[in-house]
GROMACS .gro file of C-alpha atoms in nm:
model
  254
    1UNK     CA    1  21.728   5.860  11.666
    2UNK     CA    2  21.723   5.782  12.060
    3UNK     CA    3  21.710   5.402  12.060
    4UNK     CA    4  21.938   5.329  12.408
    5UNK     CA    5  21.707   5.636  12.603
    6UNK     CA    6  21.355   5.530  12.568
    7UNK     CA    7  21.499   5.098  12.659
    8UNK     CA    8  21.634   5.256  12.994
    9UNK     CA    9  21.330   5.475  13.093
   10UNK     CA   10  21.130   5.155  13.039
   11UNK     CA   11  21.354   5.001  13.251
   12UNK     CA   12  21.309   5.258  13.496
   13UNK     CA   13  20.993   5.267  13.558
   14UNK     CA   14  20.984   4.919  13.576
   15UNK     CA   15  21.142   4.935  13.843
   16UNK     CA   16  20.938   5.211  14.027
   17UNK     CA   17  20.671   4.977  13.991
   18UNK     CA   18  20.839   4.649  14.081
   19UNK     CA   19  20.997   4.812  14.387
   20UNK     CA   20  20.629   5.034  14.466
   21UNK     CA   21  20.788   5.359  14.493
   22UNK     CA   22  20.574   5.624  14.580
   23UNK     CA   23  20.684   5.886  14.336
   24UNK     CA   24  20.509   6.229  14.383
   25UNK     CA   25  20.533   6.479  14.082
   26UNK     CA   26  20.383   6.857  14.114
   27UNK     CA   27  20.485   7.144  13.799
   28UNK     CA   28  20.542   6.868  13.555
   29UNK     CA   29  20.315   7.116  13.292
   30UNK     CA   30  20.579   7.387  13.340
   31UNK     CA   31  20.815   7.149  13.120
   32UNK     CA   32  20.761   7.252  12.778
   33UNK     CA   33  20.597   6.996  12.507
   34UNK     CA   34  20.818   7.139  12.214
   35UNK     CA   35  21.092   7.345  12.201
   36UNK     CA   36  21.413   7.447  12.431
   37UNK     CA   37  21.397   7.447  12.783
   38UNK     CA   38  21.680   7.446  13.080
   39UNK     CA   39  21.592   7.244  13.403
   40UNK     CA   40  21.778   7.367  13.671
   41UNK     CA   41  21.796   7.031  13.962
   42UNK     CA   42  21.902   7.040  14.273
   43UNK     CA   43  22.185   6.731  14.381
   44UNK     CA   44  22.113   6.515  14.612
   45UNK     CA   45  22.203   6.148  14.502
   46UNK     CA   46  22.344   5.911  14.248
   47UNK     CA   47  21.975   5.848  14.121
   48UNK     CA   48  21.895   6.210  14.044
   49UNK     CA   49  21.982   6.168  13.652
   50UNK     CA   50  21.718   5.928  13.661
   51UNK     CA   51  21.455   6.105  13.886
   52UNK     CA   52  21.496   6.386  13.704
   53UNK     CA   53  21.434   6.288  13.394
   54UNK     CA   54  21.094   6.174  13.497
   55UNK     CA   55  20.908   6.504  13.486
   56UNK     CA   56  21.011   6.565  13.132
   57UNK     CA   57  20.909   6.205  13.037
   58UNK     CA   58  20.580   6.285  13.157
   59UNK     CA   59  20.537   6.552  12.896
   60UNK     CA   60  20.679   6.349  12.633
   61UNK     CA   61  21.076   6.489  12.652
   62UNK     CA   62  21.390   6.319  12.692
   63UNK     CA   63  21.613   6.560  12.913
   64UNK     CA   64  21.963   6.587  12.765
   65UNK     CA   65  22.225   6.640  13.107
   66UNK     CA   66  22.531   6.806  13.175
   67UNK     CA   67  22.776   6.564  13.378
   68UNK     CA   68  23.177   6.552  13.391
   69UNK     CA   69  23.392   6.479  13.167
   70UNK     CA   70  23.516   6.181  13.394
   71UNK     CA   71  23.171   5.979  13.360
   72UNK     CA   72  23.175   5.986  12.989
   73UNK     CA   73  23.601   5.885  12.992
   74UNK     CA   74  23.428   5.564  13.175
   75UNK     CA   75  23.491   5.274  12.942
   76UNK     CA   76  23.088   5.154  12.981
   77UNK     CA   77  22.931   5.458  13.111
   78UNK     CA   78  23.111   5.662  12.819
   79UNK     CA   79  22.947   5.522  12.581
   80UNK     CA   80  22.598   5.505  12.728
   81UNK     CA   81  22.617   5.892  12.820
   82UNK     CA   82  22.719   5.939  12.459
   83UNK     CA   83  22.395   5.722  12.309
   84UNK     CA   84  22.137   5.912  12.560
   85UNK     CA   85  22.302   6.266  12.375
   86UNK     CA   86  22.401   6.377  12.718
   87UNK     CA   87  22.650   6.718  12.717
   88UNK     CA   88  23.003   6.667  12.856
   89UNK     CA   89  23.132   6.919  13.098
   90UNK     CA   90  23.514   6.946  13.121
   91UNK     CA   91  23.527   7.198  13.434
   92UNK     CA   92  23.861   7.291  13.277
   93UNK     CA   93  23.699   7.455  12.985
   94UNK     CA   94  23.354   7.554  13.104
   95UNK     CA   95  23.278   7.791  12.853
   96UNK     CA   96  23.273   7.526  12.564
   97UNK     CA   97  23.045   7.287  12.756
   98UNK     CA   98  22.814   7.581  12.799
   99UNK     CA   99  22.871   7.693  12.429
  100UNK     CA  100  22.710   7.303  12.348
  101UNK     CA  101  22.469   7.302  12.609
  102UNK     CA  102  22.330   7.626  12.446
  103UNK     CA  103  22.314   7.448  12.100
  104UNK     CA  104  22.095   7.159  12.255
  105UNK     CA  105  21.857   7.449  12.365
  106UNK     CA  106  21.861   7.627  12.065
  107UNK     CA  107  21.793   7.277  11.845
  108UNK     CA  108  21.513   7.209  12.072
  109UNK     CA  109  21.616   7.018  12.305
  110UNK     CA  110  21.504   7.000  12.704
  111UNK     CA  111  21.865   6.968  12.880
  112UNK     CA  112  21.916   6.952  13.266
  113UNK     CA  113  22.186   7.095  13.480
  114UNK     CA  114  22.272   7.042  13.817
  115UNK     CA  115  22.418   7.433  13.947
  116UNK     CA  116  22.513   7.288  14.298
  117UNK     CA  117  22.792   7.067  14.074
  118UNK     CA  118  22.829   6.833  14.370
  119UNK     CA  119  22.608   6.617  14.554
  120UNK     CA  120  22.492   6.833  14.841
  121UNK     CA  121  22.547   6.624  15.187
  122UNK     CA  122  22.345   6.864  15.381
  123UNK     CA  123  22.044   6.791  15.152
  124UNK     CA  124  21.972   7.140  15.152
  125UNK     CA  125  22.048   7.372  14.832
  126UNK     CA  126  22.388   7.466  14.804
  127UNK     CA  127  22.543   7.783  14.692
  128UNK     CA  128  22.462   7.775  14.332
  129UNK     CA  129  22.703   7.824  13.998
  130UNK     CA  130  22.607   8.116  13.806
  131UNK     CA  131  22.597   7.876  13.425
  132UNK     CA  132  22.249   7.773  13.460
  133UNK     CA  133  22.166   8.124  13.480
  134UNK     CA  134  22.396   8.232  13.164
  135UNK     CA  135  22.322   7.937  12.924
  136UNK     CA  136  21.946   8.017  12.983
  137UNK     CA  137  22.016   8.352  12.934
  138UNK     CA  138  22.223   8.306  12.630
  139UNK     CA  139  21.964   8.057  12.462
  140UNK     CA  140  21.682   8.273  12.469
  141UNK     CA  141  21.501   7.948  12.688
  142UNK     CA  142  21.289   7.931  13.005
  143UNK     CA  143  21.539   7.821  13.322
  144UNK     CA  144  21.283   7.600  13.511
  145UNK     CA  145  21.376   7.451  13.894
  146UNK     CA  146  21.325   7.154  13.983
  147UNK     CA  147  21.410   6.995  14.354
  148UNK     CA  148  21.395   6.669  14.430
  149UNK     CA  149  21.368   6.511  14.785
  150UNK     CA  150  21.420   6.097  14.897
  151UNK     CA  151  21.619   6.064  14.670
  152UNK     CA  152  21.931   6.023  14.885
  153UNK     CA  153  21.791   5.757  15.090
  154UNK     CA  154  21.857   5.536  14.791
  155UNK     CA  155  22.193   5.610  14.717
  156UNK     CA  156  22.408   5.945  14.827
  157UNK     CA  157  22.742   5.981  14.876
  158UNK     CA  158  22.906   5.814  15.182
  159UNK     CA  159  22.590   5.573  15.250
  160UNK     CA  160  22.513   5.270  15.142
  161UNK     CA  161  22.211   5.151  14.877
  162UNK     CA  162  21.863   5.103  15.047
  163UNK     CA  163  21.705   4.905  14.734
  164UNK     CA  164  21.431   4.826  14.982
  165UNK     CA  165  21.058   4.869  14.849
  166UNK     CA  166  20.762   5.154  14.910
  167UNK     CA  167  21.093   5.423  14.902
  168UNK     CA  168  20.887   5.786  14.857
  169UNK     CA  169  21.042   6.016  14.607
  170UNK     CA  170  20.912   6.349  14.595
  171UNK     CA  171  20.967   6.595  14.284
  172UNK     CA  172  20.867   6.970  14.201
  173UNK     CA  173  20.849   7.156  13.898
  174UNK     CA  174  20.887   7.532  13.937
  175UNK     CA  175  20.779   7.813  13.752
  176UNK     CA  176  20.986   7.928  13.437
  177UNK     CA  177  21.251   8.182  13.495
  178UNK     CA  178  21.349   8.375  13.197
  179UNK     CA  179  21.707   8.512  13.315
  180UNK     CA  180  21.807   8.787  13.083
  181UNK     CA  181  22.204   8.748  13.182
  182UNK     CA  182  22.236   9.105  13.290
  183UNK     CA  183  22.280   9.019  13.639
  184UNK     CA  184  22.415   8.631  13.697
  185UNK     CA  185  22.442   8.663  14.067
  186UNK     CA  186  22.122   8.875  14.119
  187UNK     CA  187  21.926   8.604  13.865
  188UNK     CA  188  22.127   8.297  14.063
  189UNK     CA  189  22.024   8.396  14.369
  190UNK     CA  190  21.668   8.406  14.263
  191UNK     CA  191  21.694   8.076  14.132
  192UNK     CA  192  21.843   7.949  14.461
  193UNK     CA  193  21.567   8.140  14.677
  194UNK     CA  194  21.338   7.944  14.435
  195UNK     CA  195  21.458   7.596  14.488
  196UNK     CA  196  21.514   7.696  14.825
  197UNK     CA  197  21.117   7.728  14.909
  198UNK     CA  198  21.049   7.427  14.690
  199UNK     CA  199  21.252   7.234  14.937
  200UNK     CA  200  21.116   7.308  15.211
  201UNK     CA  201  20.736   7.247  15.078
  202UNK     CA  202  20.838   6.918  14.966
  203UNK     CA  203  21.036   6.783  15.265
  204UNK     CA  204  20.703   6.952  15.515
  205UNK     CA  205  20.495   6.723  15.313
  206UNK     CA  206  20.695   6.448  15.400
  207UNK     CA  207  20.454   6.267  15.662
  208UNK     CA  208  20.572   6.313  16.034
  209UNK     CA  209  20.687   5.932  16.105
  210UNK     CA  210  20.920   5.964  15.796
  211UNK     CA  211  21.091   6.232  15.928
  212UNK     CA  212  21.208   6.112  16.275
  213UNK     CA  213  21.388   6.278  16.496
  214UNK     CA  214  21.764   6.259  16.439
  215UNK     CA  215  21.782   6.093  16.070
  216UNK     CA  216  22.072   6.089  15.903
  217UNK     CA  217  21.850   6.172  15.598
  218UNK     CA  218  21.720   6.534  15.767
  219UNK     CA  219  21.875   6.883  15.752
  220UNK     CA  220  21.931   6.995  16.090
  221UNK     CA  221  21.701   7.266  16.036
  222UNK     CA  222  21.447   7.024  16.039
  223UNK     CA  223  21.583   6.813  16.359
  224UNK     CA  224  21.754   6.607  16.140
  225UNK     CA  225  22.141   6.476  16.160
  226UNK     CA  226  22.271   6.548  15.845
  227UNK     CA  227  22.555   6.778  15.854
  228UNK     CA  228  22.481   7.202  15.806
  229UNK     CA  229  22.594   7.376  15.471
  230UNK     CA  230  22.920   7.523  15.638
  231UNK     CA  231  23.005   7.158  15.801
  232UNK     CA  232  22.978   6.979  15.435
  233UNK     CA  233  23.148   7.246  15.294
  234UNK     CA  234  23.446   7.217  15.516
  235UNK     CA  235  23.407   6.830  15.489
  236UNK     CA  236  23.424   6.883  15.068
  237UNK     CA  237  23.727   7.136  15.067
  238UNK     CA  238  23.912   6.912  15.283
  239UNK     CA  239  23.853   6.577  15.030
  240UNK     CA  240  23.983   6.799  14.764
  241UNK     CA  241  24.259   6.861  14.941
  242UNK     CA  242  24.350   6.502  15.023
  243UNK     CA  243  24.247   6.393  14.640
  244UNK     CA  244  24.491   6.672  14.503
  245UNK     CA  245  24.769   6.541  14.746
  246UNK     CA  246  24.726   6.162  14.613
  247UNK     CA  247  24.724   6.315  14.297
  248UNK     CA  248  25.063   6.490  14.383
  249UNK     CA  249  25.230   6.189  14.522
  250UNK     CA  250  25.109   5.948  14.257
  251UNK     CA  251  25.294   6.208  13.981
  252UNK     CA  252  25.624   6.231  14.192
  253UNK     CA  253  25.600   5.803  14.161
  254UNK     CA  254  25.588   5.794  13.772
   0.00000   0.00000   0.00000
């Protein structure tokens, strides 16, 4: 019985109304009413476990997420994950997390997946992990996209919070895929071309004086600042690098 779930969606969307977001939702009937489903979202902020979940609310479903192992070792946010039924992923043993995101499916359940695994900083769709594709596959369920835009202007990585009010959010529900797993690449690169288009629509429909010339918020494709796909790439590999080497010297200490 989800008792912690439905007392934070309330919450939620207490806040969208408090605050007067302008949440747009297209595709929400694509999300099934019954039965197993994967939502495959693209990564764009903090908030996006939230946002995300809205669609499915909408059609009565709580979405069940994958997120690392390290938010559910989180003395508070452990337990909360644990109470909402969301699926650990230990990117050490990916195969099990997939084996129990497939069971979700299977039981019924509508579970989400982010196939990006980071937070993209270019807000465009990064290259994409073939697992959606496979647990889909392997669960006999519909892989649907979903891409969210705005949602970084609340809170991304590197910026800080803009709690301010009237914040748009913009959110699209794509067509089912039904990936048969014979081709994981072939099938993820659908699914990218997909979320790809879905993108674009939704930031184009952005009105003009929210997308001014230069914001830090924009793809550069779109005369935005934000840094390309190859730039935040570089930017990510070389974070590792420096988290591995902290890592490294905080072992040699102890």
């Amino acid at each position: 019985m989800d008792i912690t779930y439905p007392i934070t969606i309330a919450l939620a969307k207490t806040w969208f109304r408090v605050a007067d977001m302008k949440i747009n939702m297209t595709g929400t009937e694509h999300i099934p009413r019954e039965g197993g489903a994967l939502l495959a979202i693209n990564h764009l902020s903090y908030v996006d476990y939230l946002m995300a979940g809205y669609p499915g609310e909408k059609q009565g479903r709580l979405t069940r997420f994958m997120a690392k192992r390290e938010v559910f070792d989180h003395p508070i946010g452990g337990p909360v994950m644990r109470s909402f039924k969301h699926i650990s992923v230990d990117r050490s043993a990916g195969l099990e997390s997939m084996e129990r995101a497939e069971e979700a499916i299977r039981a019924g359940e509508v579970v989400g997946i982010f196939p990006e695994s980071t937070i993209s900083q270019s807000f465009l769709i990064k290259e994409l992990k073939t697992g959606a594709v496979r647990i889909a596959a392997r669960a006999d369920a519909p892989l649907i996209p979903v891409v969210l835009w705005g949602t970084h202007r609340i809170l991304t990585k590197g910026r800080k919070a803009d709690l301010s009010r009237h914040q748009r959010i913009d959110i699209e529900v794509g067509e089912p895929m039904y990936p048969t797993g014979e081709d994981p690449i072939a099938e993820t690169a659908e699914l990218r071309s997909r979320m790809e288009a879905m993108l674009d629509r939704l930031i184009l429909a952005t009105p003009a004086e929210e997308r001014p010339e230069g914001a830090w918020w924009l793809p550069k494709q779109y005369g935005g600042s934000a840094p390309t796909i190859e730039e935040a790439a570089a930017a990510y590999a070389e974070e590792r690098r420096l988290r591995a080497q902290r890592k490294a010297a905080a072992r040699k200490k102890g």
